[in-house]
Coordinates of C-alpha atoms in Angstrom, one line a residue:
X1 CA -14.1 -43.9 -64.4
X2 CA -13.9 -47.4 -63.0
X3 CA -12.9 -50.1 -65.1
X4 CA -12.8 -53.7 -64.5
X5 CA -10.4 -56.7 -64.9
X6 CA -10.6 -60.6 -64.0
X7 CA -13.5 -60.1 -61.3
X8 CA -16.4 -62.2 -61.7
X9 CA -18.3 -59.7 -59.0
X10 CA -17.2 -56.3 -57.6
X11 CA -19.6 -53.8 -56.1
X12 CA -17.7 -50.2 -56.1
X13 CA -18.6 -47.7 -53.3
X14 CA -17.1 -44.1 -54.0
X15 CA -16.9 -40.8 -52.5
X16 CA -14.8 -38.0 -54.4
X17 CA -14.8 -34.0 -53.1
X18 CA -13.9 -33.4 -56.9
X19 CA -16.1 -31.4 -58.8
X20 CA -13.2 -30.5 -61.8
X21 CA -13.3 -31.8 -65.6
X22 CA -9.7 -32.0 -65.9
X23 CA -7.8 -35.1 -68.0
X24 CA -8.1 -37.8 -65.4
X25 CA -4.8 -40.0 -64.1
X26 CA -4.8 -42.9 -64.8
X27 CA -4.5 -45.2 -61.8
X28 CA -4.2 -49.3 -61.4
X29 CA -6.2 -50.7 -58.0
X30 CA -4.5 -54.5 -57.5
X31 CA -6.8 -56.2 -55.6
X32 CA -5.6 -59.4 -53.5
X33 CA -8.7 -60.9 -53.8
X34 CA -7.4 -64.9 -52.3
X35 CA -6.7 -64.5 -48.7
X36 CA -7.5 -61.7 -46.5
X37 CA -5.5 -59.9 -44.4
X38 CA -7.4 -59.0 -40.8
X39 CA -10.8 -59.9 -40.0
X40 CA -13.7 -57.9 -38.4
X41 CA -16.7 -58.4 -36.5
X42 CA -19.9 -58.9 -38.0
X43 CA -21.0 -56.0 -36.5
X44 CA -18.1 -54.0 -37.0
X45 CA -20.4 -50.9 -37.6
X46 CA -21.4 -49.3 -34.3
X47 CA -22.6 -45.9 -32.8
X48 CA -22.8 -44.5 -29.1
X49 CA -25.7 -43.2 -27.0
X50 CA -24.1 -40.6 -24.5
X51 CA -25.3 -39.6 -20.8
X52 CA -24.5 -35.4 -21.6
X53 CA -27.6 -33.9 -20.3
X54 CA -28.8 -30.1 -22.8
X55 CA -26.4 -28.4 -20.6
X56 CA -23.3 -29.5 -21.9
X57 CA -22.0 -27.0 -23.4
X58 CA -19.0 -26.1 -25.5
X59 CA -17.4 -23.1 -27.8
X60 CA -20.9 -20.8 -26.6
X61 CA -23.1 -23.6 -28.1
X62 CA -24.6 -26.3 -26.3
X63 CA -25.6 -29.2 -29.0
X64 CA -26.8 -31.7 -27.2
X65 CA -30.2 -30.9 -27.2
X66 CA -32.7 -33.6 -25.6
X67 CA -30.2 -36.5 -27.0
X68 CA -29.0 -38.1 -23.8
X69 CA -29.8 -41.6 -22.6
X70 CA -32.4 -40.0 -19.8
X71 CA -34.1 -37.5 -22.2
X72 CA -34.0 -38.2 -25.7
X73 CA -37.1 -37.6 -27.9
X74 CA -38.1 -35.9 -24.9
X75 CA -38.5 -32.5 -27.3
X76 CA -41.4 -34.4 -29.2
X77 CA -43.7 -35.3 -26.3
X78 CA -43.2 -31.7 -24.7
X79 CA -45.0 -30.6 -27.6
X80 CA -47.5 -33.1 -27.6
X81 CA -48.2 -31.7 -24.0
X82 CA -48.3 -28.1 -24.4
X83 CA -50.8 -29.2 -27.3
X84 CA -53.1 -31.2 -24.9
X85 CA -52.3 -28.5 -21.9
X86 CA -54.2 -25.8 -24.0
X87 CA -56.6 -27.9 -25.4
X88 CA -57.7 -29.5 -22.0
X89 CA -56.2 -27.6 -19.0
X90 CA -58.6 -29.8 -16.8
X91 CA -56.6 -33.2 -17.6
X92 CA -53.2 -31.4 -16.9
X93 CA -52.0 -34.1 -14.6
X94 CA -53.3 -37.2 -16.7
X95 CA -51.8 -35.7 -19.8
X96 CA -48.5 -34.9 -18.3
X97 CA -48.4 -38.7 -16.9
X98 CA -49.2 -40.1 -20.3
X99 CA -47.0 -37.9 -22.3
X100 CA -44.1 -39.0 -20.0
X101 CA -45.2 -42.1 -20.6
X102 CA -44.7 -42.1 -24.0
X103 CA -41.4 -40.8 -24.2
X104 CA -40.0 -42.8 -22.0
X105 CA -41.3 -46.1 -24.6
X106 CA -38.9 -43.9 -27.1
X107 CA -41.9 -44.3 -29.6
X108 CA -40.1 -42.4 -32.1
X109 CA -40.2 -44.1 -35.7
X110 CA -37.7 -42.3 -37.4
X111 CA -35.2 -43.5 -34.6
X112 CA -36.3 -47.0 -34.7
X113 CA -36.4 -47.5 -38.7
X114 CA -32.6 -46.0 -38.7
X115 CA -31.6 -48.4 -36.1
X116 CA -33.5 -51.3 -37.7
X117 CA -32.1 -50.3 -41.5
X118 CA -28.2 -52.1 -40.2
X119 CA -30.1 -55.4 -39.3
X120 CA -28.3 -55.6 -35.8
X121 CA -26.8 -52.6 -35.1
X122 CA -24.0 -52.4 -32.7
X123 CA -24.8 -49.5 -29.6
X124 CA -22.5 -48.8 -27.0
X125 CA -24.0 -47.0 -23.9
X126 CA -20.9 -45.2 -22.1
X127 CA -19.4 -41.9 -22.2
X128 CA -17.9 -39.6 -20.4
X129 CA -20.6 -39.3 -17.2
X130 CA -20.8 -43.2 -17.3
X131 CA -18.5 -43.0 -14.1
X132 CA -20.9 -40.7 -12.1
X133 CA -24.3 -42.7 -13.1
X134 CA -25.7 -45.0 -10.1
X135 CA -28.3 -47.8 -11.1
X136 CA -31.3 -46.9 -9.3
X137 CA -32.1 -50.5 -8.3
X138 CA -31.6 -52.1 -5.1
X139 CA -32.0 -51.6 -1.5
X140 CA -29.1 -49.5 -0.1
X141 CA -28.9 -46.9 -3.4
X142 CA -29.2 -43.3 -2.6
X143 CA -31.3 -41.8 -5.4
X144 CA -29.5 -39.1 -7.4
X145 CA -31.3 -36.2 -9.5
X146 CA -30.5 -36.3 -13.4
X147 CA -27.2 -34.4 -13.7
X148 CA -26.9 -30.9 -12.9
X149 CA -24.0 -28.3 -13.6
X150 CA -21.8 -28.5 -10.3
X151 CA -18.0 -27.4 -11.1
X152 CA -16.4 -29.5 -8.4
X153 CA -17.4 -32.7 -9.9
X154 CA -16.2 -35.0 -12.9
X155 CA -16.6 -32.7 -16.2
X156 CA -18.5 -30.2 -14.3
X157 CA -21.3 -32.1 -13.6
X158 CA -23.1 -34.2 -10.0
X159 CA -23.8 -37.8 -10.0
X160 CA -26.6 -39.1 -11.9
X161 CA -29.1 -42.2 -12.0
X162 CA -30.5 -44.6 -14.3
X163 CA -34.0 -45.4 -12.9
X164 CA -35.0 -48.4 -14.2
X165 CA -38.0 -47.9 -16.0
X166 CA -36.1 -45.7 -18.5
X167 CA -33.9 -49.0 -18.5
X168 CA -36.8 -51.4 -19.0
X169 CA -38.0 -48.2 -22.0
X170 CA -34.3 -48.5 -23.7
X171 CA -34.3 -52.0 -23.9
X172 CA -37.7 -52.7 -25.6
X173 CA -36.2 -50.3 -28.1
X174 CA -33.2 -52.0 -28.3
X175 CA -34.9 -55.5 -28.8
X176 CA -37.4 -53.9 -31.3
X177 CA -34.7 -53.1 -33.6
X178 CA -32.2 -55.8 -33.0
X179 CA -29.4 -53.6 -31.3
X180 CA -26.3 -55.8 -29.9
X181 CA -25.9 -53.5 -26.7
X182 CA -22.5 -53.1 -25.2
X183 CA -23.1 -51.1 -21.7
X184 CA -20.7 -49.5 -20.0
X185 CA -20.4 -49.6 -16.2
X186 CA -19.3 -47.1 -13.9
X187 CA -15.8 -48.2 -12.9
X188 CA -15.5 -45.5 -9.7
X189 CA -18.5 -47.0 -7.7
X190 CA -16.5 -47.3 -4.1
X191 CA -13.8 -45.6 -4.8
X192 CA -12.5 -41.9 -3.7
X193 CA -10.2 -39.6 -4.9
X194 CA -6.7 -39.1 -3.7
X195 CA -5.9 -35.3 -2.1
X196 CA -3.5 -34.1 -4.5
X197 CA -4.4 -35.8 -7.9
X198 CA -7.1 -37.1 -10.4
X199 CA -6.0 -40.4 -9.6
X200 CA -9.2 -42.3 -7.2
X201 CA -8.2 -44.9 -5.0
X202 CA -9.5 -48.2 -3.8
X203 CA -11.2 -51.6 -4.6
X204 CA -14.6 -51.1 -7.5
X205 CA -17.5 -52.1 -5.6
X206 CA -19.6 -54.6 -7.5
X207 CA -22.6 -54.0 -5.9
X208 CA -24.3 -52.0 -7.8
X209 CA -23.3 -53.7 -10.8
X210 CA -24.5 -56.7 -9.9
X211 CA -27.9 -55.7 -9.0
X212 CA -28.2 -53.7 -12.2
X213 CA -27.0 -57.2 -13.8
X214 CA -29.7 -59.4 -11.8
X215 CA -32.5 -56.9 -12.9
X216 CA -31.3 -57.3 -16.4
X217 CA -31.4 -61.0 -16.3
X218 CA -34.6 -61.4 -14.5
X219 CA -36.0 -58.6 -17.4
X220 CA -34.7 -60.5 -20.1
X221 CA -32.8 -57.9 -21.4
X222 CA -29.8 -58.9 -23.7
X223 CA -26.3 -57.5 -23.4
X224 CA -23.9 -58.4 -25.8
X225 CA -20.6 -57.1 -23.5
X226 CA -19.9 -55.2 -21.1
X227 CA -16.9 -52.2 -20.4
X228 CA -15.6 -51.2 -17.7
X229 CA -15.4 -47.1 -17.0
X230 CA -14.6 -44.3 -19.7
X231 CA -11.0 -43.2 -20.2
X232 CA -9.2 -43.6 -16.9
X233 CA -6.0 -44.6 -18.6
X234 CA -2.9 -43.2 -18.0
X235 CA -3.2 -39.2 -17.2
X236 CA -6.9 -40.1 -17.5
X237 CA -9.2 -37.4 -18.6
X238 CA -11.0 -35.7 -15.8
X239 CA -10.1 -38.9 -13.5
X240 CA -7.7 -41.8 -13.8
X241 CA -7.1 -45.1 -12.3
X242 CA -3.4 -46.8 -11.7
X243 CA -3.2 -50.2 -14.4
X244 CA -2.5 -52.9 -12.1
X245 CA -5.7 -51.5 -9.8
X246 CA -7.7 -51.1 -12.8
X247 CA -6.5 -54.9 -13.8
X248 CA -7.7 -55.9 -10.7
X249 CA -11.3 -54.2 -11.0
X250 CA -11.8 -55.9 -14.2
X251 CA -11.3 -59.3 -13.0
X252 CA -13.8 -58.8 -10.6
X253 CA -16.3 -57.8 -13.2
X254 CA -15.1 -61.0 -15.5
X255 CA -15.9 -63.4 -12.5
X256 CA -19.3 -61.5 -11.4
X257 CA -20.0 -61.8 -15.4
X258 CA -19.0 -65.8 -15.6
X259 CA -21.2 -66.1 -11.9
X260 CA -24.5 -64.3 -13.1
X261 CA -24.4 -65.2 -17.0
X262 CA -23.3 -69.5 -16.6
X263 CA -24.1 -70.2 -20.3
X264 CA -21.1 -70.0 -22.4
X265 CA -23.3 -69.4 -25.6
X266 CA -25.3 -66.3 -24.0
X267 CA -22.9 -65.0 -21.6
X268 CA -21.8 -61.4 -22.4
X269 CA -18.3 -60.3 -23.3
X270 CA -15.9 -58.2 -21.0
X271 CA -14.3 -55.4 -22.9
X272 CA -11.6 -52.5 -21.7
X273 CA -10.0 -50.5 -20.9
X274 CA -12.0 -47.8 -22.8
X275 CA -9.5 -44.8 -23.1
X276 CA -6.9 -43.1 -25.2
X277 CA -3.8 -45.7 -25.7
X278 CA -0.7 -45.1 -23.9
X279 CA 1.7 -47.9 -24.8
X280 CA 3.5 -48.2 -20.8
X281 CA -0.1 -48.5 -19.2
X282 CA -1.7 -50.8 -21.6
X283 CA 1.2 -52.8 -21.3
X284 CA 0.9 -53.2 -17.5
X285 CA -2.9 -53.6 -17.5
X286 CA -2.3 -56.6 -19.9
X287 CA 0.3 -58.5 -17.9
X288 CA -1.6 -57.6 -14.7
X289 CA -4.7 -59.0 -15.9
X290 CA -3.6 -62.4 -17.6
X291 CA -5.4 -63.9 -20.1
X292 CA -9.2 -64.5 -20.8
X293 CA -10.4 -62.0 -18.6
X294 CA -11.4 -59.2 -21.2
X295 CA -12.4 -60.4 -25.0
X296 CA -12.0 -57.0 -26.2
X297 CA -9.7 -53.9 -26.0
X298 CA -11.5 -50.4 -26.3
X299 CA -9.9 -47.6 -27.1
X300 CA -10.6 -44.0 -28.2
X301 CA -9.8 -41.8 -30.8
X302 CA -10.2 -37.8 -31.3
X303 CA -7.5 -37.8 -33.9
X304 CA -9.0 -34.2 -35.0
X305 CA -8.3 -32.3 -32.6
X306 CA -11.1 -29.6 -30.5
X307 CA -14.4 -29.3 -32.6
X308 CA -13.6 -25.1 -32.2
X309 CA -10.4 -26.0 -34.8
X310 CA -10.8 -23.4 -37.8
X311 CA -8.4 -25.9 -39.5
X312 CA -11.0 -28.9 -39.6
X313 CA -12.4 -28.7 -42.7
X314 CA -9.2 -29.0 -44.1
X315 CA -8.3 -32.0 -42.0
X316 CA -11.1 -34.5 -42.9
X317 CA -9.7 -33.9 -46.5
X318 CA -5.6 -34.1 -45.7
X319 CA -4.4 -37.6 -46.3
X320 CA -1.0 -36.6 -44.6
X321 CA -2.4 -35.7 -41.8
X322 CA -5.2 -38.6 -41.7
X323 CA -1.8 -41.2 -42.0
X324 CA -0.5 -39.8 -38.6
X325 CA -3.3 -41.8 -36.5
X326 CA -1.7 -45.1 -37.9
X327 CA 1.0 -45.3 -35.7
X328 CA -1.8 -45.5 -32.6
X329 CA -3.3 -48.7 -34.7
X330 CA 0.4 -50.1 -35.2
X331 CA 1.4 -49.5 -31.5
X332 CA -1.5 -51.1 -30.3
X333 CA -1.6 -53.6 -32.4
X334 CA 2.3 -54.4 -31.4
X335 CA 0.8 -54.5 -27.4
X336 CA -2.1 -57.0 -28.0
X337 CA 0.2 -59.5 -30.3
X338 CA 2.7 -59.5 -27.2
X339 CA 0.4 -59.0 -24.0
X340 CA -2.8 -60.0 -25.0
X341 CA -2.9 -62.2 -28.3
X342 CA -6.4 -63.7 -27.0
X343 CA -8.2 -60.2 -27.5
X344 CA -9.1 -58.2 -30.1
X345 CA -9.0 -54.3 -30.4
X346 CA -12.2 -52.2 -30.8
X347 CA -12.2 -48.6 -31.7
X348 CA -14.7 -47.8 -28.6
X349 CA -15.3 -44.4 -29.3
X350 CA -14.3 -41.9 -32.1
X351 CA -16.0 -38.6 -32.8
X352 CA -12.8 -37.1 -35.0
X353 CA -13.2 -33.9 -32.9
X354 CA -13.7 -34.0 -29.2
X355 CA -15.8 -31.5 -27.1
X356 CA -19.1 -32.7 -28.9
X357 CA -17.4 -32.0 -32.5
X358 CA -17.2 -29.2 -35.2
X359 CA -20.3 -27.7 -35.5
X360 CA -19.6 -26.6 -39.2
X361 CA -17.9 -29.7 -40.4
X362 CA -18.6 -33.4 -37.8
X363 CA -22.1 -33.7 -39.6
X364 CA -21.5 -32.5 -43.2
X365 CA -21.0 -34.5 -46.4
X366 CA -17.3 -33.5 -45.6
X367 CA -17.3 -35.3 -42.7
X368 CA -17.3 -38.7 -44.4
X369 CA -14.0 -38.5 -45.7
X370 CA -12.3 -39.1 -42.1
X371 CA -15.1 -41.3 -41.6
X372 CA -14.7 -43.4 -43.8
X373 CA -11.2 -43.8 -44.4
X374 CA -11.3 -44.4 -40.4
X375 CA -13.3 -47.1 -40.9
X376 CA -10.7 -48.8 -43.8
X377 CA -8.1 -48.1 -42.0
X378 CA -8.6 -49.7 -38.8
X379 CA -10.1 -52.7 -40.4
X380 CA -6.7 -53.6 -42.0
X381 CA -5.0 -53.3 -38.5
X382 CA -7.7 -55.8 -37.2
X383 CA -9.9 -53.6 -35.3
X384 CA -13.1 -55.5 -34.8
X385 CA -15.0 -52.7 -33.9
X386 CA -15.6 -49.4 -34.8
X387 CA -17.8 -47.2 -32.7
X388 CA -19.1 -43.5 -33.6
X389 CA -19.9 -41.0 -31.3
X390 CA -22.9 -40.6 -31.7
X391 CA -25.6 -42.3 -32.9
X392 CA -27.7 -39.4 -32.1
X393 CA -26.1 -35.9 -30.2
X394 CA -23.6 -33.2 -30.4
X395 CA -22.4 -32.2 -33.7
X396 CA -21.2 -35.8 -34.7
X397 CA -24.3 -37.4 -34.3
X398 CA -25.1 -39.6 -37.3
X399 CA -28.9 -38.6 -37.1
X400 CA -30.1 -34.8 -36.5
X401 CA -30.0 -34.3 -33.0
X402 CA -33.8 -33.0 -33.2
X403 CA -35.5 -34.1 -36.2
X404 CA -33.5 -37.4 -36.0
X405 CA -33.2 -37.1 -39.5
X406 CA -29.8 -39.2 -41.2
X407 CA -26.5 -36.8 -41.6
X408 CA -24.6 -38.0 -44.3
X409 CA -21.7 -40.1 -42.6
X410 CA -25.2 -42.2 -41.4
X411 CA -25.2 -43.2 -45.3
X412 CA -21.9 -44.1 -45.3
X413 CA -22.1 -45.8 -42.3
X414 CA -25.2 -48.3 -43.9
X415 CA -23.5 -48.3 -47.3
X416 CA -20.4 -49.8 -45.3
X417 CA -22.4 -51.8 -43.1
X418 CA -24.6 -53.6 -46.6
X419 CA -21.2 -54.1 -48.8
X420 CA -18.4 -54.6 -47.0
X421 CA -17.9 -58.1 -45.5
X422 CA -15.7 -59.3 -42.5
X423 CA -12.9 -60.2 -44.9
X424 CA -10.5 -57.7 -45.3
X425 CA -8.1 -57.7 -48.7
X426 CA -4.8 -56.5 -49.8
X427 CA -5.5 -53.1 -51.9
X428 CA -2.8 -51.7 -53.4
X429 CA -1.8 -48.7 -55.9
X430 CA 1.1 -47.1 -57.2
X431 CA -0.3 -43.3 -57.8
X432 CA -1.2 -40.2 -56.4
X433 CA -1.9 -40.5 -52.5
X434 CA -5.4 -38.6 -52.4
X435 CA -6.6 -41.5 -54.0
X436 CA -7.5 -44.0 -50.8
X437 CA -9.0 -47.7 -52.0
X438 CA -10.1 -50.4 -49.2
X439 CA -11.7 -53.9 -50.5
X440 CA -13.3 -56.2 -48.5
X441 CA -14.7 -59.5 -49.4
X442 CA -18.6 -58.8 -50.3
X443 CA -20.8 -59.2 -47.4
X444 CA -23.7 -61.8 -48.0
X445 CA -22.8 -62.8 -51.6
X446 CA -19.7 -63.6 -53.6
X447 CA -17.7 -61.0 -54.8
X448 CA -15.5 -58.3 -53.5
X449 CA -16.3 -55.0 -52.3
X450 CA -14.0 -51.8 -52.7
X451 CA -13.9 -48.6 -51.6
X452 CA -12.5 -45.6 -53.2
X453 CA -12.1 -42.1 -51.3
X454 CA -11.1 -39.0 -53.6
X455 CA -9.9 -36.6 -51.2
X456 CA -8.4 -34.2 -53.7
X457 CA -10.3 -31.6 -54.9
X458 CA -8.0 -30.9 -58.5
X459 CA -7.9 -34.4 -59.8
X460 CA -9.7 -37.1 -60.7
X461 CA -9.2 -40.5 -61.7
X462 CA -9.6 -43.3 -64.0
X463 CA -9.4 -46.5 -61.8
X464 CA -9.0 -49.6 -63.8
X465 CA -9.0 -52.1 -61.3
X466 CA -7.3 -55.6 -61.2
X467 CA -7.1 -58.7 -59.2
X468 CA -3.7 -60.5 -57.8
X469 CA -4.1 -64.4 -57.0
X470 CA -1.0 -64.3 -56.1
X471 CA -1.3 -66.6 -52.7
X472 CA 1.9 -66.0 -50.9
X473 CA 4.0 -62.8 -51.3
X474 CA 7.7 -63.3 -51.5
X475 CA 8.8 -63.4 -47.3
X476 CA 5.6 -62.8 -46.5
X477 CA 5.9 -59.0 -46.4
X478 CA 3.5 -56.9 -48.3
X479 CA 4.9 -53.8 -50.0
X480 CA 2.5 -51.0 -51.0
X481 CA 0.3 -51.9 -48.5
X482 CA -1.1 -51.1 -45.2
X483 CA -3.8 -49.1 -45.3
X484 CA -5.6 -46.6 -48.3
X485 CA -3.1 -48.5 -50.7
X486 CA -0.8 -46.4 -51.1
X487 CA 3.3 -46.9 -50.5
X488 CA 3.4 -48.5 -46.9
X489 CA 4.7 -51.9 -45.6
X490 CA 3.2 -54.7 -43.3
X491 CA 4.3 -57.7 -42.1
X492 CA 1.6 -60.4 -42.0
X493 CA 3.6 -63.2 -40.3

């Protein structure tokens, strides 16, 4: 139960795991509904598109399916072929051609009507095989197959292309439904690896980035920003790159960028460093790389743990252990206020559960309780962006991976997307902390909207909610705040 006090307009978006009828608590939600605390980006809301190929595979299952960049909805026109095949053996070749044809337009309506359903959508193309990929435009590029198992190279897998007809074929899509695309570019292109290490040496060759760049242009494709490689940071993952050389490879892009897009207005941003934060290297990278260079600082988080985790269940629904990632937020939000004050942090990629996700838990109704209080939380440490892995693939996908049919957190991803506005308030309460409430001002209409997460599966609640005009908190310091509302402290100044 919900009640209401001194708001002239409050939409209420819930999501409780409890099913009891015991005598509710009574809890008080103060809303500081003046002045807002952190601000995000209009498109806040993102999702990924991932290069894995069906043969990723991990845990004995391989969920990937035909949801790559190079082969998704592929599983729908192989049918429409066999069909035609049987039918009219004669017009084999024709039929194949055209059947290729159309899945390469990605002509899948169920796809496009989710996409379209957020209004402007943020995608980000990237992941983990974005470092092996070679644009297949220009004179001088060798042409690589699609990627095939090879255990020697990055993530057990061989280089890859992007032809550019399925480029032109992504694009249309992407216009169609009015994604803002953030592409990620491979950041290895020129560089080798050093004998005794993941670490790859030398200068990033623009080359092939540029090209890919001048096709886009002369296409008149739109890219909102672009990112440079996929979580080279530090230790890396399968490959990492040293900060002040990876400072150096960005500025490159950031001038190529400035050269080929000369508008202000539609030039696209420059965002990095795409990987899991380690305070010492994003440090360096920031100082090495001055300012202006990079509008946005992507990072990842996997704050579940492996998807094979027996214990996952149980994590999407433990506050105690969901509070542990805020210290990553704090840290990094404690770099880019020294370092890099001109930039904003973006969540780049989160799946909760690396290695393609729980398969019994990433794309359940469970699921949305990490989701979602992800989504609050970084929001009140000023993250502008939040990007899930994956709009489509794995076992996080936010559509099914072959009927392309919503998974719950896609609902709570729109729901968030429609309600909550850039804005974000002070929420505070003084009660149990299973109880999580975020408020933003309303998006498109006056009014404020709040969130409230049940993650206890004993207790409810009876919320009367209130609102606090009070402008300026004594010194500036907020107590009971910081993210979920429960007993934490944050300084605004």
């Amino acid at each position: 139960m919900v009640k209401l006090r001194l708001f002239s307009a409050l939409s209420i978006f819930l999501l409780s795991y409890c099913l009891c009828f015991a005598a509710a608590e009574d809890v008080r939600v103060t809303v500081r509904g003046v002045t807002s605390v952190a601000k995000t980006d209009d498109t806040f809301i993102c999702a990924t598109l991932d290069w894995w190929p069906s043969t990723k595979c991990d845990y004995g299952q391989c969920p990937w399916g035909q949801a790559g960049i190079l082969n998704l909805v592929f599983i729908y026109y192989l049918f429409i072929f066999i069909v035609f095949s049987i039918n009219c053996s004669f017009q084999w070749y024709i039929v194949t051609k055209h059947c290729i044809a159309c899945l390469q337009d990605l002509n899948n309506k169920i796809l496009a009507n989710a996409i379209r359903a957020f209004g402007n959508l943020r995608i980000r193309i990237g992941g983990s095989l974005q470092d092996q990929v070679v644009y297949q435009v220009g004179h001088a590029v060798k042409k690589f197959p699609h990627f095939k198992r090879n255990d020697t190279g990055l993530f057990g897998f061989t280089r890859g292309s992007l032809p550019m007809h399925r480029w032109n074929q992504l694009n249309k899509l992407f216009n169609q439904t009015g994604v803002k695309l953030t592409f990620g570019l491979n950041a290895l292109f020129g560089k080798h690896k050093s004998n005794d290490s993941d670490l790859w040496l030398g200068n990033w060759n623009p080359k092939n980035a540029r090209d890919l760049m001048e096709y886009t242009i002369f296409q008149g494709h739109k890219i909102d920003s672009y990112e440079l490689g996929n979580e080279l940071c530090a230790s890396g993952v399968s490959a990492r790159l040293d900060a002040v050389q990876y400072s150096k490879d960005i500025i490159v892009l950031k001038k190529l960028v400035d050269k080929l897009y000369p508008d202000p207005k539609t030039r696209p941003a420059v965002l990095g460093p795409a990987g899991f934060y380690d305070q010492q290297w994003f440090n360096t990278f920031f100082e090495a790389t001055g300012p202006n260079v990079i509008q946005g600082v992507t990072h990842h988080i996997y704050n579940l743990g492996a998807g094979v985790d027996k214990t996952l269940i149980d994590k999407v629904q433990d506050p105690y252990f969901l509070d542990q990632v805020a210290q990553t937020y704090r840290d990094l939000s404690v770099s880019i206020n020294e370092f890099a004050p001109w930039a904003g942090p973006w969540v780049g990629e989160s799946g909760g559960a690396f290695n393609s996700g729980g398969k019994d838990v990433s794309h359940t109704f469970a699921n949305g309780f990490w989701y979602l209080d992800q989504l609050g939380m970084t929001s009140t440490f000023n993250h502008k962006v939040f990007c899930r892995q994956a709009l489509i693939g794995g076992n996080y996908g936010l559509l099914n991976t072959t009927s392309f049919i919503p998974n719950p957190d896609y609902y709570g991803a729109l729901l968030w997307h429609r309600l909550m506005g850039k804005e974000v308030l002070v929420t505070t309460h003084d009660t149990n902390p299973y109880l999580r409430a975020y408020s933003h001002c309303s998006r498109n209409k006056p009014g404020i909207s709040l969130l409230l997460i049940n993650m206890s599966n004993q207790t409810t609640f009876s919320v009367t909610v209130e609102n606090d005009d009070n402008l300026y908190p004594s010194s500036r310091k907020l107590k009971n705040y910081i993210y979920g509302g429960t007993e934490k402290e944050k300084s605004i100044t």
